[in-house]
């Protein structure tokens, strides 16, 4: 497996460390990441975590912007100054720094959520609330699509 999939909750130890799920560590190893980079989500209380390819993706997007406009400067601040490196120790743990805790609200437990090419770190209660909202939005979209399809299938009399 070469994608970050599924989700799990882990407890933070007395030293502020948490074990990254084994299946996530396997992806990290398979991709050859020597360290992880974590960025604050702009609109969610979560951290996006990946290898340097995650950072490369943002830098490619910045390169498309006019370097003299505020957008490029804001994007550079976001990806270069509003993130942190995470080092996996020999036991596959990362430290939950104040930087991460303040943005996510994490205290005793960490939810790890696979997002394909990267994963996210959440406070479990906030993840549960977000998951319920995301499912509700998708259900509404699906029901709207079904209603539209049903109307399109009606025959005029």
mmCIF file of C-alpha atoms in Angstrom:
data_model
loop_
_atom_site.group_PDB
_atom_site.id
_atom_site.type_symbol
_atom_site.label_atom_id
_atom_site.label_comp_id
_atom_site.label_asym_id
_atom_site.label_seq_id
_atom_site.Cartn_x
_atom_site.Cartn_y
_atom_site.Cartn_z
ATOM 1 C CA UNK A 1 0.000 0.000 0.000
ATOM 2 C CA UNK A 2 1.391 3.383 -0.950
ATOM 3 C CA UNK A 3 -1.401 5.683 0.228
ATOM 4 C CA UNK A 4 -2.470 6.967 3.601
ATOM 5 C CA UNK A 5 -5.872 5.377 4.179
ATOM 6 C CA UNK A 6 -8.244 4.870 7.108
ATOM 7 C CA UNK A 7 -8.148 6.518 10.511
ATOM 8 C CA UNK A 8 -7.172 5.650 14.044
ATOM 9 C CA UNK A 9 -6.915 7.290 17.457
ATOM 10 C CA UNK A 10 -3.799 7.024 19.627
ATOM 11 C CA UNK A 11 -3.020 8.252 23.146
ATOM 12 C CA UNK A 12 -0.261 10.748 23.820
ATOM 13 C CA UNK A 13 2.326 9.497 26.312
ATOM 14 C CA UNK A 14 3.616 11.354 29.381
ATOM 15 C CA UNK A 15 6.444 12.883 27.317
ATOM 16 C CA UNK A 16 4.055 14.330 24.716
ATOM 17 C CA UNK A 17 4.747 11.696 22.053
ATOM 18 C CA UNK A 18 2.269 9.681 20.044
ATOM 19 C CA UNK A 19 2.799 6.596 17.899
ATOM 20 C CA UNK A 20 2.101 7.097 14.235
ATOM 21 C CA UNK A 21 -0.092 4.179 13.079
ATOM 22 C CA UNK A 22 1.918 1.254 11.705
ATOM 23 C CA UNK A 23 0.217 1.354 8.298
ATOM 24 C CA UNK A 24 1.064 5.089 8.009
ATOM 25 C CA UNK A 25 4.690 4.371 8.990
ATOM 26 C CA UNK A 26 4.793 1.708 6.268
ATOM 27 C CA UNK A 27 3.771 4.312 3.670
ATOM 28 C CA UNK A 28 6.364 6.765 5.048
ATOM 29 C CA UNK A 29 9.040 4.084 4.731
ATOM 30 C CA UNK A 30 7.918 2.963 1.259
ATOM 31 C CA UNK A 31 8.030 6.570 0.033
ATOM 32 C CA UNK A 32 11.480 7.072 1.537
ATOM 33 C CA UNK A 33 10.542 10.034 3.731
ATOM 34 C CA UNK A 34 13.322 10.822 6.187
ATOM 35 C CA UNK A 35 11.181 13.422 7.924
ATOM 36 C CA UNK A 36 7.626 14.670 7.805
ATOM 37 C CA UNK A 37 6.349 18.184 7.238
ATOM 38 C CA UNK A 38 3.154 19.406 8.914
ATOM 39 C CA UNK A 39 1.148 22.415 7.753
ATOM 40 C CA UNK A 40 -1.825 23.977 9.501
ATOM 41 C CA UNK A 41 -5.032 23.500 7.534
ATOM 42 C CA UNK A 42 -6.349 26.902 6.559
ATOM 43 C CA UNK A 43 -10.001 26.217 7.313
ATOM 44 C CA UNK A 44 -9.942 23.248 9.697
ATOM 45 C CA UNK A 45 -8.461 22.557 13.150
ATOM 46 C CA UNK A 46 -6.137 19.928 11.690
ATOM 47 C CA UNK A 47 -2.579 19.532 10.435
ATOM 48 C CA UNK A 48 -1.761 18.226 6.946
ATOM 49 C CA UNK A 49 1.276 15.938 7.211
ATOM 50 C CA UNK A 50 3.400 14.462 4.458
ATOM 51 C CA UNK A 51 6.854 14.267 2.998
ATOM 52 C CA UNK A 52 8.658 16.981 1.116
ATOM 53 C CA UNK A 53 6.407 16.189 -1.858
ATOM 54 C CA UNK A 54 3.591 17.889 0.078
ATOM 55 C CA UNK A 55 5.757 20.993 0.385
ATOM 56 C CA UNK A 56 6.742 20.683 -3.310
ATOM 57 C CA UNK A 57 3.065 20.706 -4.283
ATOM 58 C CA UNK A 58 2.525 24.019 -2.513
ATOM 59 C CA UNK A 59 5.731 25.495 -3.931
ATOM 60 C CA UNK A 60 4.666 24.569 -7.463
ATOM 61 C CA UNK A 61 1.431 26.455 -6.890
ATOM 62 C CA UNK A 62 3.304 29.487 -5.506
ATOM 63 C CA UNK A 63 5.507 29.525 -8.622
ATOM 64 C CA UNK A 64 2.399 30.181 -10.728
ATOM 65 C CA UNK A 65 1.700 33.419 -8.851
ATOM 66 C CA UNK A 66 3.106 36.866 -9.559
ATOM 67 C CA UNK A 67 5.932 37.156 -6.974
ATOM 68 C CA UNK A 68 5.135 40.851 -6.504
ATOM 69 C CA UNK A 69 1.539 40.277 -5.416
ATOM 70 C CA UNK A 70 0.322 39.659 -1.892
ATOM 71 C CA UNK A 71 -1.077 36.234 -2.828
ATOM 72 C CA UNK A 72 2.387 34.814 -3.487
ATOM 73 C CA UNK A 73 3.675 36.285 -0.243
ATOM 74 C CA UNK A 74 0.728 34.889 1.738
ATOM 75 C CA UNK A 75 1.149 31.463 0.167
ATOM 76 C CA UNK A 76 4.862 31.459 0.953
ATOM 77 C CA UNK A 77 4.159 32.427 4.561
ATOM 78 C CA UNK A 78 1.598 29.618 4.797
ATOM 79 C CA UNK A 79 3.782 26.818 3.471
ATOM 80 C CA UNK A 80 7.213 27.969 4.630
ATOM 81 C CA UNK A 81 6.514 29.785 7.881
ATOM 82 C CA UNK A 82 3.314 28.235 9.207
ATOM 83 C CA UNK A 83 4.429 24.622 9.350
ATOM 84 C CA UNK A 84 6.828 22.418 11.234
ATOM 85 C CA UNK A 85 9.040 19.397 10.649
ATOM 86 C CA UNK A 86 8.160 16.213 12.522
ATOM 87 C CA UNK A 87 10.801 13.616 13.218
ATOM 88 C CA UNK A 88 9.807 9.992 13.720
ATOM 89 C CA UNK A 89 11.830 8.477 16.544
ATOM 90 C CA UNK A 90 13.112 4.871 16.429
ATOM 91 C CA UNK A 91 9.777 3.667 17.859
ATOM 92 C CA UNK A 92 7.670 5.483 15.247
ATOM 93 C CA UNK A 93 6.537 8.311 17.511
ATOM 94 C CA UNK A 94 6.241 12.038 16.885
ATOM 95 C CA UNK A 95 6.060 14.824 19.459
ATOM 96 C CA UNK A 96 2.846 16.824 19.782
ATOM 97 C CA UNK A 97 4.329 20.310 20.057
ATOM 98 C CA UNK A 98 2.511 23.369 21.366
ATOM 99 C CA UNK A 99 2.360 24.579 17.748
ATOM 100 C CA UNK A 100 0.272 21.528 16.789
ATOM 101 C CA UNK A 101 -1.772 21.443 19.992
ATOM 102 C CA UNK A 102 -2.781 25.113 19.754
ATOM 103 C CA UNK A 103 -4.072 24.783 16.200
ATOM 104 C CA UNK A 104 -5.834 21.439 16.614
ATOM 105 C CA UNK A 105 -7.016 21.484 20.210
ATOM 106 C CA UNK A 106 -5.266 18.154 20.824
ATOM 107 C CA UNK A 107 -4.739 17.282 24.483
ATOM 108 C CA UNK A 108 -4.687 13.562 25.379
ATOM 109 C CA UNK A 109 -5.408 11.727 22.120
ATOM 110 C CA UNK A 110 -4.610 12.177 18.435
ATOM 111 C CA UNK A 111 -6.716 11.075 15.483
ATOM 112 C CA UNK A 112 -4.710 10.161 12.371
ATOM 113 C CA UNK A 113 -6.724 10.397 9.149
ATOM 114 C CA UNK A 114 -5.519 9.151 5.776
ATOM 115 C CA UNK A 115 -6.024 11.543 2.870
ATOM 116 C CA UNK A 116 -4.334 9.595 0.073
ATOM 117 C CA UNK A 117 -1.001 11.307 -0.562
ATOM 118 C CA UNK A 118 -0.839 12.833 2.925
ATOM 119 C CA UNK A 119 -2.489 12.383 6.298
ATOM 120 C CA UNK A 120 -4.039 14.667 8.851
ATOM 121 C CA UNK A 121 -3.740 15.013 12.609
ATOM 122 C CA UNK A 122 -6.933 15.941 14.486
ATOM 123 C CA UNK A 123 -8.344 16.151 17.980
ATOM 124 C CA UNK A 124 -10.721 13.139 17.957
ATOM 125 C CA UNK A 125 -13.879 15.037 18.989
ATOM 126 C CA UNK A 126 -13.335 17.684 16.331
ATOM 127 C CA UNK A 127 -12.719 14.971 13.737
ATOM 128 C CA UNK A 128 -16.001 13.247 14.687
ATOM 129 C CA UNK A 129 -17.893 16.525 14.266
ATOM 130 C CA UNK A 130 -16.205 17.261 10.934
ATOM 131 C CA UNK A 131 -16.879 13.712 9.712
ATOM 132 C CA UNK A 132 -20.592 14.057 10.508
ATOM 133 C CA UNK A 133 -20.709 17.392 8.655
ATOM 134 C CA UNK A 134 -18.854 15.977 5.634
ATOM 135 C CA UNK A 135 -21.192 12.976 5.430
ATOM 136 C CA UNK A 136 -24.229 15.272 5.711
ATOM 137 C CA UNK A 137 -22.924 17.466 2.871
ATOM 138 C CA UNK A 138 -22.290 14.417 0.694
ATOM 139 C CA UNK A 139 -25.714 12.972 1.468
ATOM 140 C CA UNK A 140 -27.340 16.273 0.552
ATOM 141 C CA UNK A 141 -25.343 16.352 -2.682
ATOM 142 C CA UNK A 142 -26.324 12.763 -3.464
ATOM 143 C CA UNK A 143 -29.998 13.426 -2.746
ATOM 144 C CA UNK A 144 -29.885 16.556 -4.893
ATOM 145 C CA UNK A 145 -28.306 14.572 -7.711
ATOM 146 C CA UNK A 146 -30.931 11.821 -7.419
ATOM 147 C CA UNK A 147 -33.742 14.385 -7.443
ATOM 148 C CA UNK A 148 -32.220 16.024 -10.520
ATOM 149 C CA UNK A 149 -31.819 12.641 -12.249
ATOM 150 C CA UNK A 150 -35.403 11.689 -11.398
ATOM 151 C CA UNK A 151 -36.685 14.979 -12.834
ATOM 152 C CA UNK A 152 -34.597 14.548 -15.957
ATOM 153 C CA UNK A 153 -36.100 11.084 -16.413
ATOM 154 C CA UNK A 154 -39.693 12.352 -16.226
ATOM 155 C CA UNK A 155 -41.604 12.459 -19.474
ATOM 156 C CA UNK A 156 -43.680 15.459 -20.410
ATOM 157 C CA UNK A 157 -47.380 14.663 -20.761
#
